[in-house]
Coordinates of C-alpha atoms in Angstrom, one line a residue:
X534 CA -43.1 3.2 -22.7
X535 CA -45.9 1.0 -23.9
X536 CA -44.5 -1.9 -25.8
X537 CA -41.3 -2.9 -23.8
X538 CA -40.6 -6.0 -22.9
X539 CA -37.8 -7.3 -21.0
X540 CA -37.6 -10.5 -22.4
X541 CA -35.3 -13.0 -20.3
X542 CA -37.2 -16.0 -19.2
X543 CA -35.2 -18.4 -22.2
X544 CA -32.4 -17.3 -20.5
X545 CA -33.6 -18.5 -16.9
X546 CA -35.4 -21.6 -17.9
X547 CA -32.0 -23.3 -19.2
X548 CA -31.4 -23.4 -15.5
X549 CA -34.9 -24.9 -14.3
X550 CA -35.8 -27.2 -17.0
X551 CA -33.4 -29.4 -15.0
X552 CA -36.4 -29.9 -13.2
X553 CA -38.7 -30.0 -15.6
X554 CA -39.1 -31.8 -18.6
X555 CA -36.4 -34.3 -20.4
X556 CA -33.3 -33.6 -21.6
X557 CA -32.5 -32.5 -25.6
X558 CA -30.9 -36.1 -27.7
X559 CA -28.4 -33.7 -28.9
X560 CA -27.3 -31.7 -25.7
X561 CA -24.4 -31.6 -23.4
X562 CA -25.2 -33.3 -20.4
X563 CA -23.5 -32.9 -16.8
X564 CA -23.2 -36.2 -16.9
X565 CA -21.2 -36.7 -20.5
X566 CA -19.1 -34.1 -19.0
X567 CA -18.3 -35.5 -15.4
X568 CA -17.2 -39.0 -17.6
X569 CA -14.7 -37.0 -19.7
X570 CA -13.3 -35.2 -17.0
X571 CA -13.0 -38.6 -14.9
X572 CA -11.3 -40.0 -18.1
X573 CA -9.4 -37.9 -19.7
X574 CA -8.4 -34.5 -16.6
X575 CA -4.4 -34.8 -16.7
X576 CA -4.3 -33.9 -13.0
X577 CA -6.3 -37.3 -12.2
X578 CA -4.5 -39.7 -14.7
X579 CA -1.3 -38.5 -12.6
X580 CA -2.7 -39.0 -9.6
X581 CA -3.2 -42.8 -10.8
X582 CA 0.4 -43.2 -12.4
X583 CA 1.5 -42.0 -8.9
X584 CA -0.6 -45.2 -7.3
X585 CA 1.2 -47.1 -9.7
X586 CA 4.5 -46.1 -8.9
X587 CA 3.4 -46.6 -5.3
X588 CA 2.9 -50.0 -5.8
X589 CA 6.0 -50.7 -6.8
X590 CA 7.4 -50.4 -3.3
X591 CA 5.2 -53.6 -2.7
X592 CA 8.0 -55.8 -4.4
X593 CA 10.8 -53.7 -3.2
X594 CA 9.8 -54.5 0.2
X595 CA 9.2 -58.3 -1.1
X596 CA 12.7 -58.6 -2.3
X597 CA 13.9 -59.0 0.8
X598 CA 12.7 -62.2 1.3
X599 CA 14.3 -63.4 -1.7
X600 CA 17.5 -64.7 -2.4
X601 CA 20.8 -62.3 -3.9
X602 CA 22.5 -64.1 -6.7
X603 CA 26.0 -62.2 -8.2
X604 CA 28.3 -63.5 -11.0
X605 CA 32.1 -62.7 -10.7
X606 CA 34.2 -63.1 -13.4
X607 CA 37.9 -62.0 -13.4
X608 CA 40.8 -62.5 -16.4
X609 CA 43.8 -60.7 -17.6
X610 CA 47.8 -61.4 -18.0
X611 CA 50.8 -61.8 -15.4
X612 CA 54.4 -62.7 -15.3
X613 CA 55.9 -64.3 -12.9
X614 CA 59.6 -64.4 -11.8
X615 CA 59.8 -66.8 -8.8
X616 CA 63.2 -67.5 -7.0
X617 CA 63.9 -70.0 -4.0
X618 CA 67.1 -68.2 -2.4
X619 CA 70.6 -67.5 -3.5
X620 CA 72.0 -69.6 -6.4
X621 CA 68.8 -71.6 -6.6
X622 CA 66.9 -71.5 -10.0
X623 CA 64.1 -69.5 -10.4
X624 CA 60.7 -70.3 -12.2
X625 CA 59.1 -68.0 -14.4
X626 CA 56.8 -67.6 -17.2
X627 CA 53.6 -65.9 -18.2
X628 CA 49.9 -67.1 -17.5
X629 CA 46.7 -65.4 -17.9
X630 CA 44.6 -66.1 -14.8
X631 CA 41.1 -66.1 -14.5
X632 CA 38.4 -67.1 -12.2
X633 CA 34.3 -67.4 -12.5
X634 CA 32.0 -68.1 -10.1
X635 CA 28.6 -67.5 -8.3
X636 CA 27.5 -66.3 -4.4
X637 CA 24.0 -66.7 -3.4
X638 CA 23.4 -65.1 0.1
X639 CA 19.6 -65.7 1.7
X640 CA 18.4 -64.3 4.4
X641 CA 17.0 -65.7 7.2
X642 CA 16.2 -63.3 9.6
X643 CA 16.8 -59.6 10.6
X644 CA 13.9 -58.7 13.4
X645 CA 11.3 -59.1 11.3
X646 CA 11.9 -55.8 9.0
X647 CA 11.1 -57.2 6.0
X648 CA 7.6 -58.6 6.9
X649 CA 6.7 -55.2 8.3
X650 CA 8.2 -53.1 5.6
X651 CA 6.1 -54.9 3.7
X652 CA 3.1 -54.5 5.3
X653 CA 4.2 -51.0 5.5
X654 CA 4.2 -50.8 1.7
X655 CA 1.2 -52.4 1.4
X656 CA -0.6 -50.1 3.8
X657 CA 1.3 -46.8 1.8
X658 CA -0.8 -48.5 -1.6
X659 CA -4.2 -48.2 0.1
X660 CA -3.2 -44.7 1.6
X661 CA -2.7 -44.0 -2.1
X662 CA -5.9 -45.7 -3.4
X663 CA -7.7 -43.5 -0.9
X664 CA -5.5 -40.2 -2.6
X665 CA -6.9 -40.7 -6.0
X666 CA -10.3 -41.8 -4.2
X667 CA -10.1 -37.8 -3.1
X668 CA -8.6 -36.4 -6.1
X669 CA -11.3 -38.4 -8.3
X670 CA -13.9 -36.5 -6.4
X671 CA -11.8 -33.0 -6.5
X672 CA -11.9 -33.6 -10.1
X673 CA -15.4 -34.5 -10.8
X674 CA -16.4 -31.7 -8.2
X675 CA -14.6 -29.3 -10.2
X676 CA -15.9 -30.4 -13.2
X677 CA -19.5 -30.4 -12.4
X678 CA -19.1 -26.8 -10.9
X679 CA -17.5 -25.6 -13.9
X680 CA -20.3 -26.8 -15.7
X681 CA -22.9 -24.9 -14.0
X682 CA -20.5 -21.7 -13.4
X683 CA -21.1 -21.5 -17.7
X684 CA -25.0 -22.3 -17.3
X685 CA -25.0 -19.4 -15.1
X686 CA -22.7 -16.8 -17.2
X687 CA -24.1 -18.2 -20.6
X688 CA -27.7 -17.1 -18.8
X689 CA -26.3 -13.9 -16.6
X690 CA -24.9 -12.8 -20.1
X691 CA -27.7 -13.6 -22.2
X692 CA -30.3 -11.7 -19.8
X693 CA -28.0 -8.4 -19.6
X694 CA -27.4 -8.7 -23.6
X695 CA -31.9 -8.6 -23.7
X696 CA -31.3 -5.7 -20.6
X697 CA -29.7 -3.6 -23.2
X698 CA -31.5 -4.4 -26.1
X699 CA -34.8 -3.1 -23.8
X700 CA -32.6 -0.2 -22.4
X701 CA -32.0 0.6 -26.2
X702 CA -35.7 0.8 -26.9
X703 CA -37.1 2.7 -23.9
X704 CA -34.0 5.4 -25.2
X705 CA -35.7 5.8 -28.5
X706 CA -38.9 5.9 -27.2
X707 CA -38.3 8.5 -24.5
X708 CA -36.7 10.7 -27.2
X709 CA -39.3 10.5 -29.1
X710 CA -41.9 11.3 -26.3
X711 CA -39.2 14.1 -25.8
X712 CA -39.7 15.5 -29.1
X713 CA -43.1 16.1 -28.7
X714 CA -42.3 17.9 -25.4
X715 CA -43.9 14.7 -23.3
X716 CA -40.8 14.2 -21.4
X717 CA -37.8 16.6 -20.7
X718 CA -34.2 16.6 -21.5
X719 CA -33.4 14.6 -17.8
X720 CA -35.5 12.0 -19.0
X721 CA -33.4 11.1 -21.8
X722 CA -30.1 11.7 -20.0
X723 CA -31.6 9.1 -17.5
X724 CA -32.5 6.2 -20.1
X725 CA -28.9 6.9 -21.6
X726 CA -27.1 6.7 -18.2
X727 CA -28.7 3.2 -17.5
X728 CA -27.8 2.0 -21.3
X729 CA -24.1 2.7 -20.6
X730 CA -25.0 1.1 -17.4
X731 CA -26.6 -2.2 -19.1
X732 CA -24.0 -2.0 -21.7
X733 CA -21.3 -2.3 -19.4
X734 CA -23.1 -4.9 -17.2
X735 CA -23.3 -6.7 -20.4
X736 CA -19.6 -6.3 -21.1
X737 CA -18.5 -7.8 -18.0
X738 CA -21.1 -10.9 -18.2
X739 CA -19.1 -11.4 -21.6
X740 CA -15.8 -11.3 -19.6
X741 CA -17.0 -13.9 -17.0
X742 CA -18.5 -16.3 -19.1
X743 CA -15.1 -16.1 -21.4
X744 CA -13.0 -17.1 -18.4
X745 CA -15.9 -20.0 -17.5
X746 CA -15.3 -21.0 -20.8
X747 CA -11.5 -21.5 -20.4
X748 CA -12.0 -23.4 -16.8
X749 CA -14.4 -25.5 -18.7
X750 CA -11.7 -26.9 -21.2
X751 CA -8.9 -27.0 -18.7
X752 CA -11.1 -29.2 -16.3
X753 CA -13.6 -30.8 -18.7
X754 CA -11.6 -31.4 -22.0
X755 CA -13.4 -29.7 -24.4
X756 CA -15.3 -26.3 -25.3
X757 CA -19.0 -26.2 -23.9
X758 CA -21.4 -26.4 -27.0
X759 CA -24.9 -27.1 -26.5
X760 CA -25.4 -27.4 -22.5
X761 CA -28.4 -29.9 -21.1
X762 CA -29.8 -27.8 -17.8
X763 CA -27.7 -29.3 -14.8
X764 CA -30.1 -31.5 -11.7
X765 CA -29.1 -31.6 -8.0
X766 CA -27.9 -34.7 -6.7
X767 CA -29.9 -34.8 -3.4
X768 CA -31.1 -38.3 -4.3
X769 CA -27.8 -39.7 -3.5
X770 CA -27.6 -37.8 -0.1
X771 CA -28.2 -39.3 3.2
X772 CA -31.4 -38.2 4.8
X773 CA -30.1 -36.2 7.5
X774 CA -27.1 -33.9 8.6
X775 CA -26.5 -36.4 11.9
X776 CA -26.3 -39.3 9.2
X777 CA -24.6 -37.5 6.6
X778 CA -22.0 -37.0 9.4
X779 CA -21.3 -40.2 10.5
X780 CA -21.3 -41.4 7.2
X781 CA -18.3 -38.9 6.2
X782 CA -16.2 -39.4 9.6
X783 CA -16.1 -43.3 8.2
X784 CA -16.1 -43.1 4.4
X785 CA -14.1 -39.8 3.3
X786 CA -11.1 -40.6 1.8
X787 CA -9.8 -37.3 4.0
X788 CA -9.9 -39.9 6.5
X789 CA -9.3 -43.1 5.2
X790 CA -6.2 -42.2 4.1
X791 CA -5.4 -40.7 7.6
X792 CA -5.7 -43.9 9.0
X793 CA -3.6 -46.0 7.0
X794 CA -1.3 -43.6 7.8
X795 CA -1.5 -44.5 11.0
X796 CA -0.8 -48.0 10.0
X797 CA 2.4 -46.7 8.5
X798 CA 3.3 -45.1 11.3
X799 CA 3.3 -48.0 13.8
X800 CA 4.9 -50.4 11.2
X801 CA 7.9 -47.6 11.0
X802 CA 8.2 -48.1 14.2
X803 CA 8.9 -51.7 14.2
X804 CA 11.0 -51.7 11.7
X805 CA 13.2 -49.2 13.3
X806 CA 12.6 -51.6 16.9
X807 CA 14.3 -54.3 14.4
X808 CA 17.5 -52.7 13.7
X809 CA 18.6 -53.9 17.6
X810 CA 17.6 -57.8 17.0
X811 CA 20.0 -60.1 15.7
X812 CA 20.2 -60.9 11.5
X813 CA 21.1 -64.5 10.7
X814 CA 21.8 -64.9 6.9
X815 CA 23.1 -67.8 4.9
X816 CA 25.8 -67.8 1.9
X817 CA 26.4 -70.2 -0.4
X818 CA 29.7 -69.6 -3.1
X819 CA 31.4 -71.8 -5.9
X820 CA 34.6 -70.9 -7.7
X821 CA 36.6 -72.0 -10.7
X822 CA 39.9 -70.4 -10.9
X823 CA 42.5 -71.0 -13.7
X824 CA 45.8 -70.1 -13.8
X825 CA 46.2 -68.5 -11.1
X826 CA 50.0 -69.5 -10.2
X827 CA 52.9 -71.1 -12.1
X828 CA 52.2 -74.6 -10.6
X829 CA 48.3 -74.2 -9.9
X830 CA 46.7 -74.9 -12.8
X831 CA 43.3 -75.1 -12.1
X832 CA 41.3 -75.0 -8.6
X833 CA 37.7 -75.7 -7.3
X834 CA 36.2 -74.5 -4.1
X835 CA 32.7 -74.2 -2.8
X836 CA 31.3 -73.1 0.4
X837 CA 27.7 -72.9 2.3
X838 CA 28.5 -70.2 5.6
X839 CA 25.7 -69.2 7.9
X840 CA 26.2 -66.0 9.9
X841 CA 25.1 -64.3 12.5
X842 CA 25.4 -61.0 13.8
X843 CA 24.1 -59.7 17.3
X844 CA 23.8 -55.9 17.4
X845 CA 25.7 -54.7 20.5
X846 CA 25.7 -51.0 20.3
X847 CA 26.3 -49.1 16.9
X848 CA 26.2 -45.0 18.4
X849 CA 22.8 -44.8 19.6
X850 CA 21.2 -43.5 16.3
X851 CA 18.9 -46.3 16.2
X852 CA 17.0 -45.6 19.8
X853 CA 17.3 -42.2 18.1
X854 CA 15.1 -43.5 15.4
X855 CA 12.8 -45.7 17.4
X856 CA 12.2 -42.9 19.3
X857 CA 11.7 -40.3 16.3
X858 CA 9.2 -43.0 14.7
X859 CA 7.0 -43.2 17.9
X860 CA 6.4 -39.3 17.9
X861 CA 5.8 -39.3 14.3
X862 CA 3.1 -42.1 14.6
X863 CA 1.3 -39.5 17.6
X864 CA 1.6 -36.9 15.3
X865 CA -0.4 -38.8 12.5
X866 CA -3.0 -40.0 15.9
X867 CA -3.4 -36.3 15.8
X868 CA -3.7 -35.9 12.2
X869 CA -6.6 -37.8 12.0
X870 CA -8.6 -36.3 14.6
X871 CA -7.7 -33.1 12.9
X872 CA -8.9 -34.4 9.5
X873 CA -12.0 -35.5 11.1
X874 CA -13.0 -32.0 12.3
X875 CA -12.3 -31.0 9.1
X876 CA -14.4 -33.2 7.4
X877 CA -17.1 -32.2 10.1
X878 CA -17.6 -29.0 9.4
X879 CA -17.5 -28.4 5.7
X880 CA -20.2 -31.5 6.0
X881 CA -22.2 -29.1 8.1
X882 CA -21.4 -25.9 6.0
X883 CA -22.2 -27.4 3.1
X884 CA -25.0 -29.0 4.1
X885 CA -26.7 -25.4 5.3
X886 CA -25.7 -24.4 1.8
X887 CA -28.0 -26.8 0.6
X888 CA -30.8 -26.0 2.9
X889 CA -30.6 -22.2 2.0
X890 CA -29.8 -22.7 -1.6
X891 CA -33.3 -24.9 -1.8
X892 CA -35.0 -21.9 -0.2
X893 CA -33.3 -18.8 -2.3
X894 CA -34.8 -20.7 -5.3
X895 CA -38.0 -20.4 -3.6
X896 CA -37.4 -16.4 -2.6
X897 CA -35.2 -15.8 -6.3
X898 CA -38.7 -16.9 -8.1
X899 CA -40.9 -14.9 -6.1
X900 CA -39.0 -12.0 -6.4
X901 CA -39.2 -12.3 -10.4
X902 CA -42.6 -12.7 -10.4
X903 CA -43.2 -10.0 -8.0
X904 CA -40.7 -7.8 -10.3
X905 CA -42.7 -8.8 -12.9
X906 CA -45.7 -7.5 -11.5
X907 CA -44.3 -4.7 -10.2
X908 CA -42.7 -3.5 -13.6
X909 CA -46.1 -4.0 -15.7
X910 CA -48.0 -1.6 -13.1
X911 CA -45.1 0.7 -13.0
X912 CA -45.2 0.6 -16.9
X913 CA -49.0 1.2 -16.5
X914 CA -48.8 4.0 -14.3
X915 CA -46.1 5.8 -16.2
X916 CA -48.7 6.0 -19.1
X917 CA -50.8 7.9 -16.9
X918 CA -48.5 10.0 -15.6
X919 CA -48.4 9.3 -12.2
X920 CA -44.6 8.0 -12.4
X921 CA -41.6 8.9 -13.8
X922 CA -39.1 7.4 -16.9
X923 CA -36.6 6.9 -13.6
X924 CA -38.9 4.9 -11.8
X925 CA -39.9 2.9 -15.1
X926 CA -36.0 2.3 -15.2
X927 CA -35.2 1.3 -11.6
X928 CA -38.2 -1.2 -12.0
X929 CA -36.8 -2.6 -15.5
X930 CA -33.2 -3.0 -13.2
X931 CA -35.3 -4.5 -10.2
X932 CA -36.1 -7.2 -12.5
X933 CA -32.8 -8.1 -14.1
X934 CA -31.3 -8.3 -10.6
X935 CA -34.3 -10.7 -10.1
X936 CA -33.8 -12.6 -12.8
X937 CA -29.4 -12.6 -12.5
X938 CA -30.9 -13.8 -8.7
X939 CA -32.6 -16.7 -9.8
X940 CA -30.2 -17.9 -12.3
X941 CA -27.3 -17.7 -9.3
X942 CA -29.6 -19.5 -6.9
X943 CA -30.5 -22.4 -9.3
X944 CA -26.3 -22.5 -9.9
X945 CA -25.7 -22.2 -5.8
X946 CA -28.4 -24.8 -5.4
X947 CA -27.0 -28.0 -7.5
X948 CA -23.5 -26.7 -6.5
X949 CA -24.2 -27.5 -3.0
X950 CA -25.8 -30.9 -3.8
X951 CA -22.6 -31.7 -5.1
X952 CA -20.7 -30.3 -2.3
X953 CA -22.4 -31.9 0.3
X954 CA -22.0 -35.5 -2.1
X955 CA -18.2 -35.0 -2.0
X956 CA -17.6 -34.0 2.0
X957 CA -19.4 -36.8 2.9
X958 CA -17.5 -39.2 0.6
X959 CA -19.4 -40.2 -1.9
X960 CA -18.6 -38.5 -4.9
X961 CA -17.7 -41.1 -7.1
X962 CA -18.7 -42.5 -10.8
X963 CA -20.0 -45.4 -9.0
X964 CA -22.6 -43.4 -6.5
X965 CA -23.3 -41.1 -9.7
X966 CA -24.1 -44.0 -12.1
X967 CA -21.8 -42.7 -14.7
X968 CA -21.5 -44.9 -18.1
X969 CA -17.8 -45.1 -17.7
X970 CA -15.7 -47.7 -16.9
X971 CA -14.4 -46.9 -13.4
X972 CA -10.1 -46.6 -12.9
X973 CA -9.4 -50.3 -11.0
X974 CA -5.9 -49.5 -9.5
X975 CA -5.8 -53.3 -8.0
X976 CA -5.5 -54.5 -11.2
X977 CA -2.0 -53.1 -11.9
X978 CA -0.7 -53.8 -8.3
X979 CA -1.5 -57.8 -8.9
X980 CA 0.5 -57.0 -11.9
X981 CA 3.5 -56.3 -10.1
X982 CA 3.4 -57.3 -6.6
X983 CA 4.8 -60.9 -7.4
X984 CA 7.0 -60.2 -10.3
X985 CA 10.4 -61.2 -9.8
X986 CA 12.3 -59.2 -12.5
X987 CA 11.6 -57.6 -15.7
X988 CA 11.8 -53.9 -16.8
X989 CA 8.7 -53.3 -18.6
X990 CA 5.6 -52.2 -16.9
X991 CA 2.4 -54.1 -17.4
X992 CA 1.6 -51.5 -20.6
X993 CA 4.7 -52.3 -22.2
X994 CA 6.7 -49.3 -21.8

């Protein structure tokens, strides 16, 4: 058995040279990756049309403050056959009357339900700012797990592939030693039961690090060629779990969102409160008519009207609504306290994550080393005969569970970093330091919010 090697440590190290040394000029970073998946993930970019499209209901709700202008236009062909009474002569003829003219109608109050549906609308654009604010970090989340999911497989794989390639050797080896009547016939049935083994632990490393792959293109863009090691992100973490807490019960968009929801609420509830106060609007019409009788030939009128209607009772379905609007806004009160327990305790779950992932590393590389160790002296003692091919074997296994170990905790470890990052609210190409350019939705709401017509959105389509 002298001469085996299980040789894996490449295969580790592309985990922990995160830690170690610089980065390849050529490589894949984490970082590269989290950009394109912040520019270019299709679930994100519809997340931001969907802000845009919210903020569109801005000038909806504006429009009400504006004036309504219609055109009517009539014209066609009539004959007339007029008579006085009996035996007197009648008038008759053909004409073809027509009429233009214009209405403008303003109005000037109705309870205040335009100023609080806008507000309202206004209120609905931040909840939506803080929507993509979550789905930017779901995405970049995502994306930087994926990322270390195939640092992980691409390792797992590559230190069962060297398992078998060993496993392979110690075979020939103990037939040979069997040939010469060192070893018996259970010896070699034993190194070939843990090749198939190896083999097949290979085999399903393969399998996994194919479906990584897949994620990796569906979240991140592209196919992973060439991966940097990933880092932790504990230098952007608050120092503490009490701080990292409060920070996320005021800065998660979870709960940012919640309570502009809120805001919502209450301003539904005014508006429906304005459907019993009195609307006063104002009309102003001219008319031109021509033709429109045998001896009018032509006719001008104008009007200005003001009008005002008091609601006196219309069925009852508006207390209805009043009513339905104040138990929604309790049930969003509610929400948010919900969505801040939430937020709570996947801080603190994630944040003992951390803690333990930090220390597996520690264990994972002891137990290599002590593997290590423990499969040289077994290696050593086998040559003496004082053990067995079996025990050589379940040493050489020992170690690639070790190893498989280590290359999961280094994966759990900047996971978690990440996690803990995006529960507390901070996940975000900002906070990271990313050399993108970061998504501005306030720029295409100024676009819009004052536009008084026009079809084309501020892209040109």
């Amino acid at each position: 058995m002298h001469g085996v090697k299980l040789f894996t440590g490449a295969a580790v190290s592309v985990l922990l040279l995160a830690l170690a040394g610089p980065t390849p000029a050529l490589a894949d970073t984490i970082e590269s990756a989290l950009v394109r998946a912040y520019q270019d993930n299709p679930q994100l970019n519809a997340q931001r049309a969907q802000v845009r499209s919210t903020d569109e209901g801005v000038p909806q709700a504006l429009s009400g403050y504006r004036p309504k202008v219609n055109l009517t236009a009539t014209g066609g062909y009539q004959y007339q056959d007029l008579q006085s009474g009996v035996g007197s002569n009648s008038v008759f003829g053909t004409r073809t009357p027509r009429s233009v003219g214009v209405t403008a109608t303003q109005t000037l109050y109705n309870g205040n339900i335009t100023g609080n549906k806008t507000r309202a609308a206004e209120s609905q654009v931040s909840g939506t700012r803080e929507a993509l604010r979550g789905m930017d970090q779901s995405v970049l989340l995502s994306a930087a797990t994926t990322y270390m999911d195939y640092l992980r497989d691409s390792a797992t794989l590559e230190v069962q592939r060297s398992n078998v390639r060993v496993l392979e050797q110690t075979l020939k080896q103990t037939r040979d030693r069997f040939n010469v009547g060192e070893v018996t016939r259970t010896d070699v049935a034993q190194s070939e039961a843990q090749l198939a083994a190896g083999k097949t632990q290979a085999l399903t490393a393969e399998s996994n690090l194919n479906t990584t792959r897949a994620a990796f293109r569906r979240v991140i863009g592209n196919d992973p060629t060439n991966l940097a090691p990933g880092s932790p992100v504990d230098r952007f973490l608050p120092p503490t779990l009490a701080s990292a807490i409060e920070l996320g019960l005021v800065e998660h968009p979870d709960v940012t969102a919640a309570m502009y929801g809120i805001d919502v609420n209450y301003l539904q509830v005014k508006i429906a409160e304005g459907a019993l106060l009195p609307t006063l609007t104002a009309q102003v019409t001219a008319q031109r008519a021509d033709e429109q009788s045998l001896i009018q030939m032509r006719s001008y009128t104008a009007s200005a009207i003001a009008q005002l209607q008091v609601p006196i009772y219309n069925g009852g379905g508006e207390y209805s609504l009043i009513r339905q609007s104040k138990e929604n806004l309790a049930q969003q009160r509610l929400n948010l306290e919900k969505t801040r327990d939430q937020v709570r305790a996947t801080i603190v779950q994630w944040w003992g994550s951390l803690q333990a992932g930090k220390a597996q590393v520690q264990s994972a590389q002891a137990q290599v080393t002590a593997s290590e160790i423990a499969l040289n002296g077994v290696r050593e003692e086998a040559k003496a005969g004082q053990r067995t091919t079996l025990d050589v074997l379940n040493a050489q296994q020992a170690l690639v569970n070790a190893r498989v170990a280590l290359v999961t905790a280094q994966h759990d470890r900047v996971v978690a970093s990440y996690n803990v990052l995006a529960a507390v609210g901070r996940l975000a190409p900002q906070v990271l330091g990313l050399a993108t350019n970061v998504y501005d939705p306030s720029v295409h709401y100024h676009q819009v919010r004052d536009s008084w017509a026009g079809v084309r959105t501020p892209d040109g389509r």
